[in-house]
Coordinates of C-alpha atoms and ligand atoms in Angstrom, one line a residue:
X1 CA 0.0 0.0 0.0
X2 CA 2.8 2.3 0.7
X3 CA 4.8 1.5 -2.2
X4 CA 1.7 2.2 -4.5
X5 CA 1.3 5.6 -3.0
X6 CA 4.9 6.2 -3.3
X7 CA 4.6 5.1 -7.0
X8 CA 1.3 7.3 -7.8
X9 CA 3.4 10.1 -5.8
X10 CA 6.7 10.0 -8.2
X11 CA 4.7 9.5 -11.3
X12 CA 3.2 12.9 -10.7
X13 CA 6.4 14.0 -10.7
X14 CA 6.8 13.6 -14.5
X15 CA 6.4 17.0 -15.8
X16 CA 8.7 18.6 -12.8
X17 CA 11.6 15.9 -13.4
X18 CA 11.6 16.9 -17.8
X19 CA 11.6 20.7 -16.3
X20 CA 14.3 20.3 -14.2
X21 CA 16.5 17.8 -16.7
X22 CA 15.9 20.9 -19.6
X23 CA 17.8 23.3 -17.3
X24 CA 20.5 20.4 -16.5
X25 CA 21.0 20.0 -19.9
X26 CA 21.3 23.8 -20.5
X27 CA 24.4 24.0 -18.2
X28 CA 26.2 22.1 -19.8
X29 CA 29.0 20.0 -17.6
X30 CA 32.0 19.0 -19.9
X31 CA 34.7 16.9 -18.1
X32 CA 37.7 19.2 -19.5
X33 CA 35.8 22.7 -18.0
X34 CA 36.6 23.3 -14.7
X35 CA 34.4 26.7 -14.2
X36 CA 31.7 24.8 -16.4
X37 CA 31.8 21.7 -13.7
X38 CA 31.9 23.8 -10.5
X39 CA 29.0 25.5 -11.3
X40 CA 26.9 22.5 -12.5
X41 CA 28.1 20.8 -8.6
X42 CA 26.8 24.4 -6.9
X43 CA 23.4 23.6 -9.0
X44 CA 22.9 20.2 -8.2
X45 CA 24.2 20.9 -4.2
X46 CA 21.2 23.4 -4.0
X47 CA 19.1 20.8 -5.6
X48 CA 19.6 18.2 -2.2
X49 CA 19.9 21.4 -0.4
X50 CA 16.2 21.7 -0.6
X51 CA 15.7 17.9 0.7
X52 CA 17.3 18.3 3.7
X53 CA 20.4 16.3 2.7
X54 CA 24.1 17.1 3.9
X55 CA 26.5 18.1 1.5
X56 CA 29.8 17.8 1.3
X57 CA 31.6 19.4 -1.7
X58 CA 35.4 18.4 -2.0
X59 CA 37.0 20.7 -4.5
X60 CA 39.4 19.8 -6.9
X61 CA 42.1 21.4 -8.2
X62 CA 42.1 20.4 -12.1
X63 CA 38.1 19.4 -11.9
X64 CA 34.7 20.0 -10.5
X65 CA 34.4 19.1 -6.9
X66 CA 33.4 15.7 -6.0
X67 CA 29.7 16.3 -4.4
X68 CA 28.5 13.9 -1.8
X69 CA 25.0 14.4 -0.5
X70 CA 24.1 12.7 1.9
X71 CA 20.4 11.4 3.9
X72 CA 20.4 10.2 7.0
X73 CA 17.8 10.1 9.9
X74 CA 18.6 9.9 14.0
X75 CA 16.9 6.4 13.3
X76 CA 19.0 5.0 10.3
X77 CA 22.4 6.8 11.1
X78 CA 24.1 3.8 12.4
X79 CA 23.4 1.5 10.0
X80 CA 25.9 1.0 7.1
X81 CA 24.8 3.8 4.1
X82 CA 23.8 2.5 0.6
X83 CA 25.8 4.4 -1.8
X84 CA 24.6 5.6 -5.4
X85 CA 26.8 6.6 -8.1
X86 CA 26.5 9.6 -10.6
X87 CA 28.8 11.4 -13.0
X88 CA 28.2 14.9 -13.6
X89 CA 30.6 15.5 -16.5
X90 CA 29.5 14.8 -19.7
X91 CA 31.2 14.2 -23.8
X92 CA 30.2 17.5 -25.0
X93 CA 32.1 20.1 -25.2
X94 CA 30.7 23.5 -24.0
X95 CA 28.4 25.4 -26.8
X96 CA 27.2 21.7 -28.0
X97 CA 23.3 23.3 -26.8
X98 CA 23.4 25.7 -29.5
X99 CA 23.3 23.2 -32.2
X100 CA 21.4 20.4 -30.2
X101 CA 18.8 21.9 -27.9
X102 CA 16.8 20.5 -25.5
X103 CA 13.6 19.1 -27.4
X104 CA 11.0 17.0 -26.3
X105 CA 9.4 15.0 -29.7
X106 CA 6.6 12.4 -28.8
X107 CA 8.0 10.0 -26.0
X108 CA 11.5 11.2 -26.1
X109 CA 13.2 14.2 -24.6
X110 CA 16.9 14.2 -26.3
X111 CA 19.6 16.7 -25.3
X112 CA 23.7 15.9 -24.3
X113 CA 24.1 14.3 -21.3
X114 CA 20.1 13.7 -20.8
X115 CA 20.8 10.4 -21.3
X116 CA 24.3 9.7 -19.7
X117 CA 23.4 10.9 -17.2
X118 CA 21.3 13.8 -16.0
X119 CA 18.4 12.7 -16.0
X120 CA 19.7 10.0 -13.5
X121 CA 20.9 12.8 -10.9
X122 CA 17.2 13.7 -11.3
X123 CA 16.0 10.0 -10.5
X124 CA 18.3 10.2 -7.3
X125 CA 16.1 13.4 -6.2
X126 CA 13.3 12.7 -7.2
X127 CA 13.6 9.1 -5.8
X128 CA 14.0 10.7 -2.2
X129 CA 11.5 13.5 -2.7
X130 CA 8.8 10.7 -3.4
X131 CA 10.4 9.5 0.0
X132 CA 10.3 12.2 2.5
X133 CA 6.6 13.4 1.0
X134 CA 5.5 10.1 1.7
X135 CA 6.6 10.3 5.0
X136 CA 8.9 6.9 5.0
X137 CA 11.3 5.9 6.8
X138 CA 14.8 5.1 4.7
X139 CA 16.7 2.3 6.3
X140 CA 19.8 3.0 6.1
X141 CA 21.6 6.4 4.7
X142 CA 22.0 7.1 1.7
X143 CA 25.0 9.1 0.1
X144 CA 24.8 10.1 -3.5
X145 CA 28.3 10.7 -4.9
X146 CA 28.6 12.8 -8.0
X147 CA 31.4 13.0 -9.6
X148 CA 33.4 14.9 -12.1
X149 CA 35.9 13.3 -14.3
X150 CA 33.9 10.0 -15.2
X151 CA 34.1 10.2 -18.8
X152 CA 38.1 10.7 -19.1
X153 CA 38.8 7.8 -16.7
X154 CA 37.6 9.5 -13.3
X155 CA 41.4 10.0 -12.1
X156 CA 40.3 12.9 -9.2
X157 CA 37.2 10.9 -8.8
X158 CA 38.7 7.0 -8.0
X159 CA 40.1 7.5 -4.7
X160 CA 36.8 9.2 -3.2
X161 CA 34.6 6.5 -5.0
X162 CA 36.5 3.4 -3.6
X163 CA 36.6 5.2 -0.5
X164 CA 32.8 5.6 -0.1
X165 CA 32.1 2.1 -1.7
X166 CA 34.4 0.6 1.0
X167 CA 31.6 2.0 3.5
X168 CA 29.0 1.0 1.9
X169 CA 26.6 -1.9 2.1
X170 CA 25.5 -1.8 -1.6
X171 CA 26.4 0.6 -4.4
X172 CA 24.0 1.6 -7.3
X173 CA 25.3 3.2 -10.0
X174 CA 23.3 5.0 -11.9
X175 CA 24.6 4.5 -15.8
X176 CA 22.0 3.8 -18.6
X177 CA 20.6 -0.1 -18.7
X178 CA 21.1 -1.9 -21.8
X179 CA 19.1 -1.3 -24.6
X180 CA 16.6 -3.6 -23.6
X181 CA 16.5 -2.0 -20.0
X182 CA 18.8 -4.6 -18.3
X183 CA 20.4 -3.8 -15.4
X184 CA 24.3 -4.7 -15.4
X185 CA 26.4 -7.0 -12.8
X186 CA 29.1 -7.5 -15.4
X187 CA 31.2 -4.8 -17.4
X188 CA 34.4 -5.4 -19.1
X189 CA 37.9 -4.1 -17.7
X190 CA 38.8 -1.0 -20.3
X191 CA 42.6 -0.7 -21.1
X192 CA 44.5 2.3 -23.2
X193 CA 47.8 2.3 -24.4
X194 CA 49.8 4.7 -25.9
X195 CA 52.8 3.0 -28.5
X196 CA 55.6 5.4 -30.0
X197 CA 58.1 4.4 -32.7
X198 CA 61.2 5.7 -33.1
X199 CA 62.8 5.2 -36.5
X200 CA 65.2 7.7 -38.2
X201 CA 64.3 10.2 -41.0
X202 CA 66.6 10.6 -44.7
X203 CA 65.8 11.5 -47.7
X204 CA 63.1 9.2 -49.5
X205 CA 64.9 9.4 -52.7
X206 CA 68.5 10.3 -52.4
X207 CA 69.6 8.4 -49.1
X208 CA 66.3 6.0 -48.7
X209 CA 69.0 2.8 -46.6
X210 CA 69.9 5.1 -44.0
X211 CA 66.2 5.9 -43.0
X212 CA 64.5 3.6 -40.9
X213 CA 60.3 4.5 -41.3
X214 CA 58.7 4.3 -38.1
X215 CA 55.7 3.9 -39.9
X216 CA 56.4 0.4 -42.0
X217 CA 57.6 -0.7 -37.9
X218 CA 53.8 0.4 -36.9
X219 CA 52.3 -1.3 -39.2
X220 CA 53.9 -4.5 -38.7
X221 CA 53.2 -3.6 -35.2
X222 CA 49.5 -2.8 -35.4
X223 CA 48.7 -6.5 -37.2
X224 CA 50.3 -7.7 -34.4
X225 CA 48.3 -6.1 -31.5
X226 CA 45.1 -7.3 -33.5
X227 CA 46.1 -10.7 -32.6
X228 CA 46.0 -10.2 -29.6
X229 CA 42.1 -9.9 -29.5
X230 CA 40.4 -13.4 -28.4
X231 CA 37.6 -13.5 -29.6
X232 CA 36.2 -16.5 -27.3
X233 CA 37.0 -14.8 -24.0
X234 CA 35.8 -11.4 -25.1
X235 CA 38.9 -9.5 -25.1
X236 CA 39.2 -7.1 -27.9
X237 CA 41.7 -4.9 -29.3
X238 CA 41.7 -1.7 -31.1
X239 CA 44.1 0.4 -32.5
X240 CA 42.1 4.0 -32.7
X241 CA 44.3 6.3 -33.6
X242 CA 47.3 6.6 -35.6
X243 CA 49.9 9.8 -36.2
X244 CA 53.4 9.2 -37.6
X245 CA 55.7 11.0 -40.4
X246 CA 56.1 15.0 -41.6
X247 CA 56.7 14.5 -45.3
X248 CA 56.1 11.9 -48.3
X249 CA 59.7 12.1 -49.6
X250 CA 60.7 11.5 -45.9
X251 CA 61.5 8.5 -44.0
X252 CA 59.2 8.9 -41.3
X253 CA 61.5 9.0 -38.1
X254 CA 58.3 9.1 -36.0
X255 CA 55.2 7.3 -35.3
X256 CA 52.4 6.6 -32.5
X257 CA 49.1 4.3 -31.6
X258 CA 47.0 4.4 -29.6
X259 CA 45.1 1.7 -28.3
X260 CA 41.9 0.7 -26.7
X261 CA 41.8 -2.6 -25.3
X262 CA 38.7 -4.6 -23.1
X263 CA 38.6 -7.8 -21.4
X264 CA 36.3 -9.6 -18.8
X265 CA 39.1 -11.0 -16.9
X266 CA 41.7 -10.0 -14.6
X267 CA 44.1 -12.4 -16.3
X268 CA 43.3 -11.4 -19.7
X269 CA 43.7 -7.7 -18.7
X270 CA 47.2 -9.0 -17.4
X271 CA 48.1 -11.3 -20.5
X272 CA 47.7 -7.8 -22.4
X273 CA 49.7 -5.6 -20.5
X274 CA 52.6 -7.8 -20.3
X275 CA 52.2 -8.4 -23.7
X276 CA 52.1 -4.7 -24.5
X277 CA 55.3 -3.8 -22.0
X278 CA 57.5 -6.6 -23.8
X279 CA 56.5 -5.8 -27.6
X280 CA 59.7 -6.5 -29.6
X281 CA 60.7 -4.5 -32.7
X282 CA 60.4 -6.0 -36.2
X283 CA 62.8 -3.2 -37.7
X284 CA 66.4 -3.6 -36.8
X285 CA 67.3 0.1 -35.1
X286 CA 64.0 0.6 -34.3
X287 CA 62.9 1.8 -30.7
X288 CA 59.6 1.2 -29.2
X289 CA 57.8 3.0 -26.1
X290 CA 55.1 1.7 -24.8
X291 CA 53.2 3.9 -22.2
X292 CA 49.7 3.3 -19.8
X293 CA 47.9 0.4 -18.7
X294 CA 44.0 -1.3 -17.5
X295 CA 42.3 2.5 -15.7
X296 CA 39.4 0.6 -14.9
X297 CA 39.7 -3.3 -13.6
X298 CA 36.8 -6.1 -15.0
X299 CA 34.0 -5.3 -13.0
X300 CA 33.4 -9.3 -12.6
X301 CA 29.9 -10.4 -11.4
X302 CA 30.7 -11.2 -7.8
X303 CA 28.1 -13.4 -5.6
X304 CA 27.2 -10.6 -3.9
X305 CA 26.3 -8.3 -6.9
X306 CA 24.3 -11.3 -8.0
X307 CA 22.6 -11.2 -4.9
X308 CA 22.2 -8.2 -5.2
X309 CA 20.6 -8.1 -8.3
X310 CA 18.2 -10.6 -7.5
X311 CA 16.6 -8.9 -4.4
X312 CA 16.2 -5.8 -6.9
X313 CA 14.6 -8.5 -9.6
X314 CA 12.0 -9.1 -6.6
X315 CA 11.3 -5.3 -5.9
X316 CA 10.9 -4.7 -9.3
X317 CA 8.5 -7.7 -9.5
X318 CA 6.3 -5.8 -7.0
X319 CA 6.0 -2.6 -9.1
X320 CA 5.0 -5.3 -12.2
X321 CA 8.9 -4.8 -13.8
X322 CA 10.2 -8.2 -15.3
X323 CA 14.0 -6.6 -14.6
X324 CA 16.8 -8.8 -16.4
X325 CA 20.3 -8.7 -15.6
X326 CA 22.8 -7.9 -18.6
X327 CA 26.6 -6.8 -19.0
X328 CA 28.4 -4.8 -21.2
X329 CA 31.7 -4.1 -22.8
X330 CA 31.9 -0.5 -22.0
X331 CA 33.4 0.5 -18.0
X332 CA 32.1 3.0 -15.4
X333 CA 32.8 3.9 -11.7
X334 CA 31.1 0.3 -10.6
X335 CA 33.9 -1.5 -11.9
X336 CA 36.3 0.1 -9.2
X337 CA 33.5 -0.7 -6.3
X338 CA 33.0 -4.0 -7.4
X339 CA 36.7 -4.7 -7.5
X340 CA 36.8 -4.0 -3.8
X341 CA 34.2 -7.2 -3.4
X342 CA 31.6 -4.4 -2.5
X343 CA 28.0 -5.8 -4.0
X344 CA 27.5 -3.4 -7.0
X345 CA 24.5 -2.6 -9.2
X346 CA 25.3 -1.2 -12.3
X347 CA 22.3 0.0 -15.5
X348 CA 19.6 2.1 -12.5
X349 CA 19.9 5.2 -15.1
X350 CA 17.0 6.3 -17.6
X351 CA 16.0 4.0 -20.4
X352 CA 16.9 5.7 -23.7
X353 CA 19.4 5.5 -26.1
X354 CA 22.3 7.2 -27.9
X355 CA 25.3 8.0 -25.5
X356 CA 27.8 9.9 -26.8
X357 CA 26.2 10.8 -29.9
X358 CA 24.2 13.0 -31.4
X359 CA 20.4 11.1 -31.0
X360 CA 21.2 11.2 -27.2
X361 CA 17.5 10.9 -25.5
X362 CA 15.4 9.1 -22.8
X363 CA 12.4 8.0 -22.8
X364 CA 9.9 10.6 -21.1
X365 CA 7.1 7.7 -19.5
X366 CA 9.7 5.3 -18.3
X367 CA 11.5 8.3 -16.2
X368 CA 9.0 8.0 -13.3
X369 CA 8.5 4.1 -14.0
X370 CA 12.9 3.5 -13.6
X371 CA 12.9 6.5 -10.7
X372 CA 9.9 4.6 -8.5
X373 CA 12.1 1.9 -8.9
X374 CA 15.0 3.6 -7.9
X375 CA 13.0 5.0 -4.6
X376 CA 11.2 1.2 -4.1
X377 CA 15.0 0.1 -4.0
X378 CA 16.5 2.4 -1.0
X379 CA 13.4 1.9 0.6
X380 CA 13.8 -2.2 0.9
X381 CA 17.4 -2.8 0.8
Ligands
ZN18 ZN1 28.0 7.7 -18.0

């Protein structure tokens, strides 16, 4: 009975929640703009302000602050938190409004970084709104951590985020499902490496044998990294970007790759980065540098975010949702929590579709459907 007036509560809710994700969208949050990112934090902090929450902004020297909000009740306080996860910082780089505006057309309201992920930092709100207007009773606290560097590897964000999880008796993070509204236990480990060649320039056409091309050494070298792929255990390799020589009728002295590379397990993410620190040159003279590494480990599907997932399945069940569990190759902030053997959630985000690109939406009817979820979730775990 509760839960169904919590649910008619949120869904009335819809029109507020599009109003408030149009003027997220419209500050726009890129993770390279420091002044950008502080004032999208101040605007969300004033947001939880106005639920009573505590919030904690820790600033950042080369990013936006790290926001943790936090709601907690004399009742609840000394039970262990559950902790949500949210990025802030978004692909698009600032002035991206002007030639994609907020629209709303039919069912979906597009707009960058509606979809990954404002419109989840709106769920999060809204989600404890429903809560508090209710008049229920949260179990435990709960700390929202939003943070600002996500998109680029979240390497000011890490230390906070492993911290909090380490707290914590579940985290959620709030990422898009899959397409077909999955929620995710499983993400692949995401690796980039950076490979320089160093040949020596001469003359193409007068002095070609004292040249040695850094680029004919790439290329061997790039057929060899795509065998490193394996296709049966998921790992894949790809070489995104290429830069090498200055001139055709030069031997190209220089030449660089860089490299994106995913696997589902902690040894394949190993076999890789050995691989890549002893790659041997196929050019005599020739050096090779190899620089980076795995930023963010296999988020493996632990027991516990198996459990996890299951007691969610059952929640949803009660609000009529046939929840699935999925995985993905693509990495977020839960990999780090659930490499620390915390139970981890991943996919409690808006349904829609398009991240990173330019049909970027979610779906308008499913926003109070996924965000009485959300609030049906903090209230039972
Ligand atoms: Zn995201």
């Amino acid at each position: 009975m509760t839960l169904e007036k919590l649910q008619t509560k949120i869904k009335g809710y819809q029109s507020s929640m599009l109003e408030a994700l149009e003027q997220l969208v419209n500050l726009e949050s890129p993770s390279t703009d420091k002044p950008a990112l502080d004032s999208y934090a101040q605007k969300l902090a004033a947001r939880f302000e106005t639920l009573g929450a505590e919030i904690t902004l820790i600033p950042n020297p080369t990013s936006g602050p790290q926001l943790a909000t936090t709601l907690r009740t004399p009742q609840n306080s000394s039970k262990k938190p559950g902790l949500l996860l949210c990025h802030y910082d978004t692909v698009w780089p600032l002035g991206t409004i002007e030639q994609q505006p907020f629209r709303v057309d039919g069912n979906k309201a597009y707009g960058p970084g509606a979809y990954d992920m404002k419109a989840s930092h709106l769920m999060a709100e809204f989600a404890l709104r429903g809560i508090t207007e209710v008049g229920l009773q949260l179990p435990r606290p709960i700390v929202i951590l939003f943070t600002s560097d996500e998109e680029i590897g979240s390497l000011t964000s890490r230390g906070i985020i492993e911290e909090h999880a380490l707290q914590s008796k579940y985290v959620l993070v709030l990422e898009p499902p899959t397409a077909e509204g999955a929620l995710k236990t499983a993400r692949k480990g995401v690796g980039n490496f950076i490979l320089q060649v160093k040949g020596r320039a001469a003359h193409a056409g007068s002095q070609p044998e004292l040249g040695i091309s850094a680029i004919n050494e790439l290329a061997h070298q790039i057929l060899y990294l795509q065998n490193l792929a394996d296709h049966e255990q998921g790992t894949t390799v790809n070489v995104g970007v290429i830069k090498g020589g200055t001139r055709s009728n030069v031997i190209a002295a220089r030449a660089e790759a860089i490299i994106d590379v995913r696997a589902w397990t902690q040894q394949e993410a190993k076999r890789i980065e050995n691989t890549m620190g002893s790659l041997q040159p196929v050019s005599p003279g020739v050096e090779l540098e190899v620089q980076g590494g795995f930023n963010r480990p296999p988020m493996i599907r632990s027991e516990a975010s198996a459990d996890l997932f299951h007691e969610v399945q059952q929640i949803g069940a009660k609000l009529g949702l046939d929840l699935q569990e999925g995985s993905t190759g693509g990495g977020s902030d839960g990999n780090f929590t659930a490499a620390l053997g915390v139970a981890t959630l991943d996919g409690l985000g808006a349904m829609g579709d398009g991240a990173h690109a330019s049909h970027e939406h979610i779906l308008v009817s499913d926003l109070p459907v996924r965000t009485g979820l959300l609030a049906a979730i903090l209230l039972e775990l």
